[in-house]
């Protein structure tokens, strides 16, 4: 069994004075990321084996908040060039290249790719995964290369609302 946790970054500022990848989280975004990640720890007892994040500040900062609250070493967050401004299929390729010794991978990214990847993996139609939301998808496979070859099952969508 493999589990993928897709997390859309927390609410970010729309400050026109910075590049898109530099956009910081808003105060409300930080608060909601805190709420969701604490809920994942207390209610879901989540312990990711690996956290992978987009290099964009808003995604990486969200990943750091989650890592701290989930007792995951921040220094072990893998920063990927294959998430920001990529398509769902590119992110799926990243997932399929993971070490089979790992069971739970948490990935921090952006819309529309995160919602498209969720829809692709679950064969469901979600119009938009909101900011700070974590989607847990379970696959009855032993190898990451097989993720997506059959329909994944949604275990939960945690939005902190």
Coordinates of N, CA, C and O in Angstrom, one line a residue:
X1 N 0.8 -1.2 0.0 CA 0.0 0.0 0.0 C 0.9 1.3 0.0 O 1.9 1.3 0.7
X2 N 0.5 2.2 -0.8 CA 1.2 3.5 -0.8 C 0.1 4.6 -0.6 O -1.0 4.5 -1.1
X3 N 0.6 5.7 0.1 CA -0.3 6.8 0.3 C 0.4 8.1 -0.1 O 1.5 8.3 0.2
X4 N -0.4 8.9 -0.9 CA 0.1 10.2 -1.3 C -0.8 11.3 -0.6 O -2.0 11.2 -0.7
X5 N -0.1 12.2 -0.1 CA -0.8 13.4 0.5 C -0.5 14.6 -0.3 O 0.7 15.0 -0.4
X6 N -1.5 15.1 -1.0 CA -1.3 16.2 -1.9 C -1.8 17.5 -1.1 O -2.9 17.5 -0.6
X7 N -0.9 18.4 -0.9 CA -1.3 19.6 -0.2 C -1.1 20.9 -1.1 O 0.0 21.1 -1.6
X8 N -2.1 21.6 -1.2 CA -2.0 22.9 -1.9 C -1.5 23.9 -0.9 O -1.9 24.0 0.3
X9 N -0.5 24.7 -1.3 CA 0.1 25.7 -0.4 C -1.0 26.6 0.2 O -2.1 26.7 -0.2
X10 N -0.6 27.2 1.4 CA -1.5 28.1 2.1 C -1.7 29.4 1.3 O -1.0 29.7 0.4
X11 N -2.7 30.2 1.7 CA -3.0 31.4 1.1 C -1.8 32.4 1.1 O -1.1 32.6 2.1
X12 N -1.6 32.9 -0.1 CA -0.4 33.8 -0.3 C -0.8 35.2 -0.7 O -1.9 35.4 -1.3
X13 N 0.1 36.1 -0.5 CA -0.1 37.5 -0.9 C -0.1 37.6 -2.4 O 0.6 36.9 -3.1
X14 N -0.8 38.7 -2.9 CA -0.7 39.0 -4.3 C 0.1 40.3 -4.5 O -0.2 41.0 -5.4
X15 N 1.1 40.5 -3.8 CA 2.0 41.7 -3.9 C 2.6 41.7 -5.3 O 3.3 40.8 -5.7
X16 N 2.4 42.8 -6.0 CA 2.9 42.9 -7.4 C 4.4 43.2 -7.4 O 5.0 43.3 -8.5
X17 N 5.0 43.5 -6.3 CA 6.4 43.9 -6.2 C 7.4 42.7 -6.1 O 8.6 43.0 -5.9
X18 N 6.9 41.5 -6.2 CA 7.7 40.3 -6.1 C 7.4 39.4 -7.2 O 6.3 39.4 -7.8
X19 N 8.4 38.6 -7.6 CA 8.1 37.5 -8.6 C 7.1 36.5 -8.0 O 7.0 36.4 -6.8
X20 N 6.4 35.9 -8.9 CA 5.3 34.9 -8.5 C 5.9 33.9 -7.5 O 5.3 33.6 -6.5
X21 N 7.0 33.3 -7.8 CA 7.6 32.3 -6.9 C 8.0 32.8 -5.6 O 8.3 32.0 -4.6
X22 N 8.1 34.1 -5.4 CA 8.5 34.7 -4.1 C 7.4 35.2 -3.2 O 7.6 35.6 -2.1
X23 N 6.1 34.9 -3.7 CA 5.0 35.4 -2.9 C 4.9 34.8 -1.5 O 5.0 33.6 -1.4
X24 N 4.8 35.6 -0.5 CA 4.8 35.1 0.9 C 3.4 34.7 1.3 O 2.4 35.1 0.7
X25 N 3.3 33.9 2.4 CA 2.0 33.5 2.9 C 1.4 34.7 3.6 O 2.1 35.5 4.2
X26 N 0.1 34.8 3.6 CA -0.6 35.8 4.4 C -0.7 35.3 5.8 O -0.5 34.1 6.1
X27 N -1.1 36.2 6.7 CA -1.3 35.8 8.1 C -2.4 34.7 8.2 O -2.2 33.7 8.9
X28 N -3.5 34.9 7.5 CA -4.5 33.9 7.5 C -4.1 32.6 6.9 O -4.5 31.5 7.4
X29 N -3.2 32.6 5.9 CA -2.6 31.4 5.3 C -1.8 30.6 6.3 O -1.9 29.4 6.5
X30 N -1.0 31.3 7.1 CA -0.2 30.7 8.1 C -1.1 30.1 9.2 O -0.9 28.9 9.6
X31 N -2.1 30.8 9.6 CA -3.0 30.3 10.6 C -3.7 29.0 10.2 O -3.9 28.0 10.9
X32 N -4.2 29.0 8.9 CA -4.9 27.8 8.4 C -4.0 26.6 8.2 O -4.3 25.5 8.5
X33 N -2.8 26.9 7.7 CA -1.8 25.8 7.6 C -1.5 25.2 9.0 O -1.3 24.0 9.1
X34 N -1.4 26.1 10.0 CA -1.2 25.6 11.4 C -2.3 24.7 11.8 O -2.1 23.6 12.3
X35 N -3.5 25.1 11.5 CA -4.7 24.4 11.9 C -4.8 23.1 11.2 O -5.1 22.0 11.9
X36 N -4.6 23.0 9.9 CA -4.7 21.8 9.2 C -3.6 20.8 9.6 O -3.9 19.6 9.9
X37 N -2.4 21.3 9.7 CA -1.3 20.4 10.1 C -1.5 19.8 11.5 O -1.2 18.7 11.7
X38 N -1.9 20.6 12.4 CA -2.2 20.1 13.8 C -3.3 19.1 13.8 O -3.2 18.1 14.5
X39 N -4.3 19.3 13.0 CA -5.4 18.4 12.9 C -4.9 17.0 12.3 O -5.3 16.0 12.8
X40 N -4.0 17.1 11.3 CA -3.5 15.9 10.7 C -2.7 15.1 11.8 O -2.7 13.9 11.8
X41 N -2.0 15.8 12.6 CA -1.2 15.1 13.7 C -2.1 14.5 14.7 O -2.0 13.4 15.1
X42 N -3.1 15.3 15.2 CA -3.9 14.8 16.3 C -5.0 13.9 15.9 O -5.2 12.8 16.5
X43 N -5.7 14.2 14.8 CA -6.9 13.4 14.4 C -6.5 12.2 13.5 O -7.1 11.1 13.6
X44 N -5.5 12.4 12.6 CA -5.2 11.4 11.7 C -3.9 10.7 12.0 O -3.5 9.7 11.4
X45 N -3.2 11.2 13.0 CA -1.9 10.6 13.5 C -0.9 10.4 12.3 O -0.2 9.4 12.2
X46 N -0.9 11.4 11.5 CA -0.1 11.4 10.3 C 1.4 11.5 10.6 O 1.8 12.4 11.3
X47 N 2.2 10.6 9.9 CA 3.7 10.7 10.0 C 4.2 10.4 8.6 O 4.3 9.3 8.2
X48 N 4.5 11.5 7.9 CA 5.0 11.3 6.5 C 6.4 10.7 6.5 O 7.2 11.0 7.4
X49 N 6.7 9.8 5.6 CA 8.0 9.3 5.4 C 8.9 10.2 4.7 O 10.1 10.2 4.8
X50 N 8.2 11.0 3.8 CA 9.0 12.0 3.0 C 8.1 13.2 2.7 O 6.9 13.0 2.4
X51 N 8.7 14.4 2.7 CA 8.0 15.6 2.3 C 8.7 16.2 1.1 O 9.9 16.3 1.2
X52 N 8.0 16.5 0.1 CA 8.6 17.1 -1.1 C 7.8 18.4 -1.4 O 6.6 18.4 -1.3
X53 N 8.5 19.4 -1.7 CA 7.8 20.7 -1.9 C 8.4 21.4 -3.2 O 9.5 21.3 -3.5
X54 N 7.5 22.2 -3.7 CA 7.8 23.1 -4.8 C 8.8 24.1 -4.2 O 8.8 24.3 -3.0
X55 N 9.7 24.7 -5.0 CA 10.6 25.7 -4.5 C 10.0 27.1 -4.3 O 10.6 27.9 -3.7
X56 N 8.8 27.3 -4.7 CA 8.1 28.6 -4.5 C 8.0 28.8 -3.0 O 7.6 27.9 -2.3
X57 N 8.2 30.0 -2.6 CA 8.2 30.4 -1.1 C 6.9 29.9 -0.5 O 7.0 29.4 0.6
X58 N 5.8 30.2 -1.1 CA 4.5 29.9 -0.5 C 4.3 28.4 -0.2 O 3.8 28.0 0.8
X59 N 4.8 27.6 -1.1 CA 4.7 26.1 -1.0 C 5.7 25.6 0.1 O 5.4 24.8 1.0
X60 N 6.9 26.1 -0.1 CA 8.0 25.7 0.9 C 7.6 26.1 2.3 O 7.8 25.4 3.3
X61 N 7.1 27.3 2.5 CA 6.8 27.8 3.8 C 5.6 27.0 4.4 O 5.6 26.7 5.6
X62 N 4.7 26.6 3.5 CA 3.6 25.7 4.0 C 4.2 24.4 4.4 O 3.8 23.8 5.4
X63 N 5.1 23.8 3.6 CA 5.7 22.6 3.9 C 6.4 22.6 5.3 O 6.4 21.7 6.1
X64 N 7.1 23.7 5.5 CA 7.8 23.9 6.8 C 6.8 23.9 8.0 O 7.1 23.2 9.0
X65 N 5.7 24.6 7.9 CA 4.7 24.6 8.9 C 4.2 23.2 9.2 O 4.1 22.8 10.3
X66 N 3.9 22.5 8.1 CA 3.4 21.1 8.3 C 4.5 20.2 8.9 O 4.2 19.4 9.8
X67 N 5.7 20.3 8.4 CA 6.8 19.5 8.9 C 7.0 19.7 10.4 O 7.1 18.7 11.2
X68 N 7.0 21.0 10.9 CA 7.2 21.2 12.3 C 6.0 20.6 13.1 O 6.3 19.9 14.1
X69 N 4.8 20.8 12.7 CA 3.7 20.3 13.4 C 3.5 18.7 13.3 O 2.9 18.1 14.2
X70 N 4.1 18.1 12.3 CA 4.1 16.7 12.2 C 5.3 16.0 12.7 O 5.6 14.8 12.4
X71 N 6.2 16.8 13.3 CA 7.5 16.3 13.8 C 8.3 15.6 12.8 O 9.0 14.6 13.0
X72 N 8.3 16.3 11.6 CA 9.2 15.8 10.5 C 10.4 16.8 10.4 O 10.2 18.0 10.4
X73 N 11.6 16.3 10.3 CA 12.7 17.2 10.3 C 12.7 18.1 9.1 O 12.7 17.7 7.9
X74 N 12.6 19.4 9.4 CA 12.6 20.4 8.3 C 13.7 20.3 7.3 O 13.6 20.5 6.1
X75 N 14.9 20.0 7.8 CA 16.1 19.8 7.0 C 15.9 18.7 5.9 O 16.6 18.7 4.9
X76 N 15.0 17.8 6.2 CA 14.8 16.6 5.3 C 13.8 16.9 4.2 O 13.5 16.1 3.3
X77 N 13.2 18.1 4.2 CA 12.2 18.5 3.1 C 13.0 18.5 1.8 O 14.0 19.2 1.7
X78 N 12.5 17.7 0.8 CA 13.1 17.7 -0.5 C 12.5 18.8 -1.3 O 11.2 18.9 -1.5
X79 N 13.3 19.7 -1.8 CA 12.8 20.8 -2.7 C 12.9 20.4 -4.1 O 14.0 20.1 -4.6
X80 N 11.8 20.4 -4.8 CA 11.8 19.9 -6.2 C 11.6 21.0 -7.2 O 10.7 21.9 -7.0
X81 N 12.3 20.9 -8.3 CA 12.1 21.8 -9.5 C 10.9 21.3 -10.4 O 10.5 21.9 -11.3
X82 N 10.4 20.1 -10.0 CA 9.3 19.5 -10.9 C 7.9 19.6 -10.4 O 7.1 18.8 -10.6
X83 N 7.7 20.7 -9.7 CA 6.3 20.9 -9.2 C 5.8 22.3 -9.6 O 4.7 22.4 -10.1
X84 N 6.6 23.4 -9.3 CA 6.1 24.7 -9.7 C 6.0 24.9 -11.2 O 6.9 24.6 -11.9
X85 N 4.8 25.4 -11.6 CA 4.5 25.6 -13.0 C 4.6 24.3 -13.9 O 4.9 24.4 -15.0
X86 N 4.3 23.2 -13.3 CA 4.3 21.9 -14.0 C 2.9 21.4 -14.1 O 2.0 21.8 -13.4
X87 N 2.8 20.4 -15.0 CA 1.5 19.8 -15.2 C 1.3 18.6 -14.2 O 2.3 18.1 -13.7
X88 N 0.1 18.1 -14.0 CA -0.2 17.0 -13.1 C 0.7 15.8 -13.5 O 1.2 15.1 -12.7
X89 N 0.8 15.5 -14.8 CA 1.5 14.3 -15.3 C 3.0 14.4 -14.9 O 3.7 13.4 -14.6
X90 N 3.6 15.6 -14.8 CA 5.0 15.8 -14.4 C 5.1 15.5 -12.9 O 6.1 14.9 -12.5
X91 N 4.2 15.9 -12.1 CA 4.2 15.6 -10.7 C 4.0 14.1 -10.5 O 4.7 13.5 -9.6
X92 N 3.1 13.5 -11.2 CA 2.9 12.0 -11.1 C 4.2 11.3 -11.4 O 4.6 10.4 -10.8
X93 N 5.0 11.8 -12.4 CA 6.2 11.2 -12.8 C 7.2 11.3 -11.6 O 7.9 10.3 -11.3
X94 N 7.2 12.4 -10.9 CA 8.0 12.6 -9.7 C 7.6 11.6 -8.6 O 8.5 10.9 -8.0
X95 N 6.4 11.4 -8.4 CA 5.9 10.4 -7.4 C 6.3 9.0 -7.8 O 6.8 8.2 -6.9
X96 N 6.2 8.7 -9.0 CA 6.5 7.3 -9.5 C 8.0 7.0 -9.4 O 8.4 5.8 -9.5
X97 N 8.8 8.0 -9.2 CA 10.3 7.7 -9.0 C 10.7 7.6 -7.6 O 11.9 7.5 -7.3
X98 N 9.8 7.6 -6.6 CA 10.2 7.5 -5.2 C 10.6 6.1 -4.8 O 10.3 5.1 -5.5
X99 N 11.4 6.1 -3.7 CA 11.9 4.8 -3.2 C 10.8 3.9 -2.7 O 9.9 4.4 -1.8
X100 N 10.7 2.7 -3.1 CA 9.6 1.8 -2.7 C 9.6 1.5 -1.2 O 8.6 0.9 -0.7
X101 N 10.7 1.8 -0.5 CA 10.7 1.6 1.0 C 9.8 2.5 1.7 O 9.4 2.3 2.8
X102 N 9.5 3.6 1.0 CA 8.6 4.7 1.6 C 7.1 4.3 1.4 O 6.8 3.7 0.3
X103 N 6.3 4.6 2.4 CA 4.9 4.3 2.3 C 4.0 5.6 2.1 O 3.1 5.7 1.3
X104 N 4.4 6.7 2.9 CA 3.6 7.9 2.9 C 4.4 9.1 2.4 O 5.4 9.5 3.1
X105 N 4.0 9.6 1.3 CA 4.7 10.8 0.7 C 3.8 12.0 0.7 O 2.6 11.9 0.3
X106 N 4.2 13.1 1.2 CA 3.5 14.3 1.3 C 4.1 15.3 0.3 O 5.3 15.6 0.4
X107 N 3.3 15.9 -0.6 CA 3.7 16.7 -1.6 C 3.0 18.1 -1.6 O 1.8 18.1 -1.5
X108 N 3.8 19.2 -1.6 CA 3.3 20.5 -1.5 C 3.4 21.2 -2.9 O 4.5 21.3 -3.4
X109 N 2.3 21.7 -3.4 CA 2.3 22.3 -4.7 C 1.2 23.3 -4.9 O 0.8 24.0 -3.9
X110 N 0.9 23.5 -6.2 CA 0.1 24.6 -6.6 C -1.1 24.2 -7.5 O -1.1 23.1 -8.1
X111 N -2.1 25.0 -7.5 CA -3.2 24.8 -8.5 C -2.9 25.4 -9.8 O -2.1 26.4 -9.8
X112 N -3.3 24.9 -10.9 CA -4.3 23.9 -11.0 C -3.7 22.5 -11.0 O -4.5 21.5 -11.0
X113 N -2.4 22.3 -11.0 CA -1.8 21.0 -11.1 C -2.2 20.0 -9.9 O -2.5 18.8 -10.1
X114 N -2.3 20.5 -8.7 CA -2.7 19.7 -7.5 C -4.1 19.1 -7.7 O -4.3 17.9 -7.5
X115 N -5.0 20.0 -8.1 CA -6.4 19.5 -8.3 C -6.5 18.6 -9.5 O -7.1 17.5 -9.4
X116 N -5.8 18.9 -10.5 CA -5.8 18.0 -11.7 C -5.2 16.6 -11.4 O -5.7 15.6 -11.8
X117 N -4.1 16.6 -10.6 CA -3.5 15.4 -10.2 C -4.4 14.6 -9.3 O -4.6 13.3 -9.4
X118 N -5.1 15.2 -8.3 CA -6.1 14.6 -7.5 C -7.1 13.9 -8.3 O -7.5 12.7 -8.2
X119 N -7.7 14.7 -9.3 CA -8.7 14.1 -10.2 C -8.2 12.9 -11.0 O -8.9 12.0 -11.2
X120 N -7.0 13.0 -11.5 CA -6.4 12.0 -12.3 C -6.2 10.7 -11.5 O -6.5 9.6 -12.0
X121 N -5.7 10.8 -10.3 CA -5.4 9.7 -9.4 C -6.7 9.0 -8.8 O -6.7 7.8 -8.6
X122 N -7.7 9.8 -8.6 CA -8.9 9.2 -7.9 C -10.1 9.0 -8.9 O -11.1 8.4 -8.5
X123 N -9.9 9.5 -10.1 CA -11.0 9.5 -11.1 C -12.3 10.1 -10.6 O -13.4 9.8 -10.9
X124 N -12.0 11.1 -9.8 CA -13.1 12.0 -9.3 C -13.0 13.3 -9.9 O -12.1 13.6 -10.6
X125 N -14.1 14.1 -9.7 CA -14.0 15.5 -10.3 C -14.2 16.5 -9.1 O -15.3 16.7 -8.6
X126 N -13.1 17.1 -8.8 CA -13.1 18.2 -7.8 C -12.7 19.4 -8.6 O -11.7 19.4 -9.3
X127 N -13.5 20.5 -8.4 CA -13.2 21.7 -9.2 C -12.0 22.4 -8.8 O -11.2 22.9 -9.6
X128 N -11.7 22.4 -7.5 CA -10.6 23.1 -6.9 C -10.3 22.7 -5.5 O -11.2 22.7 -4.7
X129 N -9.1 22.3 -5.3 CA -8.6 22.1 -3.9 C -8.2 23.4 -3.3 O -7.4 24.1 -3.9
X130 N -8.9 23.8 -2.2 CA -8.6 25.1 -1.6 C -7.2 25.1 -1.0 O -6.6 24.1 -0.7
X131 N -6.8 26.3 -0.7 CA -5.5 26.5 -0.1 C -5.4 25.8 1.3 O -6.4 25.8 2.0
X132 N -4.3 25.3 1.6 CA -4.0 24.6 2.9 C -4.7 23.2 3.0 O -4.5 22.6 4.0
X133 N -5.4 22.8 2.0 CA -6.1 21.5 2.0 C -5.1 20.4 1.8 O -4.3 20.5 0.8
X134 N -5.3 19.3 2.5 CA -4.5 18.1 2.4 C -5.4 17.0 1.9 O -6.4 16.7 2.6
X135 N -5.1 16.4 0.8 CA -5.9 15.2 0.3 C -5.0 14.0 0.5 O -3.9 13.9 0.0
X136 N -5.6 13.0 1.1 CA -4.9 11.7 1.3 C -5.5 10.7 0.3 O -6.7 10.4 0.3
X137 N -4.6 10.1 -0.6 CA -5.1 9.1 -1.6 C -4.3 7.9 -1.3 O -3.0 7.9 -1.3
X138 N -5.0 6.7 -1.2 CA -4.4 5.5 -1.0 C -4.4 4.6 -2.2 O -5.4 4.5 -2.9
X139 N -3.3 3.9 -2.4 CA -3.2 3.0 -3.6 C -2.8 1.6 -3.1 O -1.9 1.4 -2.3
X140 N -3.5 0.6 -3.7 CA -3.2 -0.8 -3.3 C -2.1 -1.3 -4.2 O -2.3 -2.2 -5.1
X141 N -0.9 -0.7 -4.1 CA 0.2 -1.1 -4.9 C 1.4 -1.2 -4.0 O 1.4 -0.7 -2.9
X142 N 2.5 -1.9 -4.4 CA 3.7 -2.1 -3.6 C 4.8 -1.2 -4.1 O 5.8 -0.9 -3.4
X143 N 4.7 -0.7 -5.3 CA 5.7 0.1 -6.0 C 5.2 1.5 -6.4 O 4.1 1.5 -7.0
X144 N 6.0 2.5 -6.2 CA 5.6 3.8 -6.6 C 5.4 4.0 -8.1 O 4.5 4.7 -8.5
X145 N 6.1 3.2 -8.8 CA 6.0 3.3 -10.3 C 4.6 2.9 -10.8 O 4.1 3.2 -11.9
X146 N 3.8 2.2 -9.9 CA 2.5 1.7 -10.2 C 1.4 2.7 -9.8 O 0.2 2.4 -10.1
X147 N 1.7 3.7 -9.1 CA 0.7 4.7 -8.7 C 0.1 5.3 -9.9 O 0.8 5.8 -10.8
X148 N -1.2 5.3 -9.9 CA -1.9 5.9 -11.1 C -2.4 4.9 -12.1 O -3.2 5.2 -13.0
X149 N -1.8 3.7 -12.0 CA -2.2 2.6 -13.0 C -3.6 2.1 -12.6 O -4.3 1.5 -13.5
X150 N -4.0 2.2 -11.4 CA -5.3 1.9 -10.9 C -5.8 3.1 -10.1 O -5.1 4.0 -9.7
X151 N -7.1 3.1 -9.9 CA -7.7 4.3 -9.2 C -7.4 4.3 -7.7 O -7.5 3.3 -7.0
X152 N -6.9 5.4 -7.3 CA -6.6 5.6 -5.9 C -7.9 5.9 -5.1 O -8.9 6.4 -5.6
X153 N -7.9 5.6 -3.8 CA -9.1 5.8 -3.0 C -8.8 7.0 -2.1 O -7.8 7.1 -1.4
X154 N -9.7 8.0 -2.1 CA -9.6 9.1 -1.2 C -9.9 8.7 0.2 O -10.9 8.1 0.5
X155 N -8.9 8.9 1.1 CA -9.1 8.6 2.5 C -9.6 9.8 3.3 O -10.5 9.6 4.1
X156 N -9.1 10.9 2.9 CA -9.7 12.2 3.5 C -9.3 13.4 2.7 O -8.3 13.3 2.0
X157 N -10.0 14.4 2.9 CA -9.7 15.8 2.5 C -9.8 16.7 3.7 O -10.9 16.8 4.3
X158 N -8.7 17.2 4.2 CA -8.7 18.0 5.4 C -8.4 19.4 5.0 O -7.3 19.8 4.5
X159 N -9.4 20.3 5.3 CA -9.2 21.7 4.9 C -9.2 22.7 6.1 O -9.0 23.9 5.9
X160 N -9.4 22.1 7.3 CA -9.4 23.0 8.5 C -10.6 23.8 8.7 O -10.7 24.7 9.5
X161 N -11.6 23.5 7.9 CA -12.9 24.3 8.0 C -13.9 23.6 8.9 O -13.8 22.4 9.1

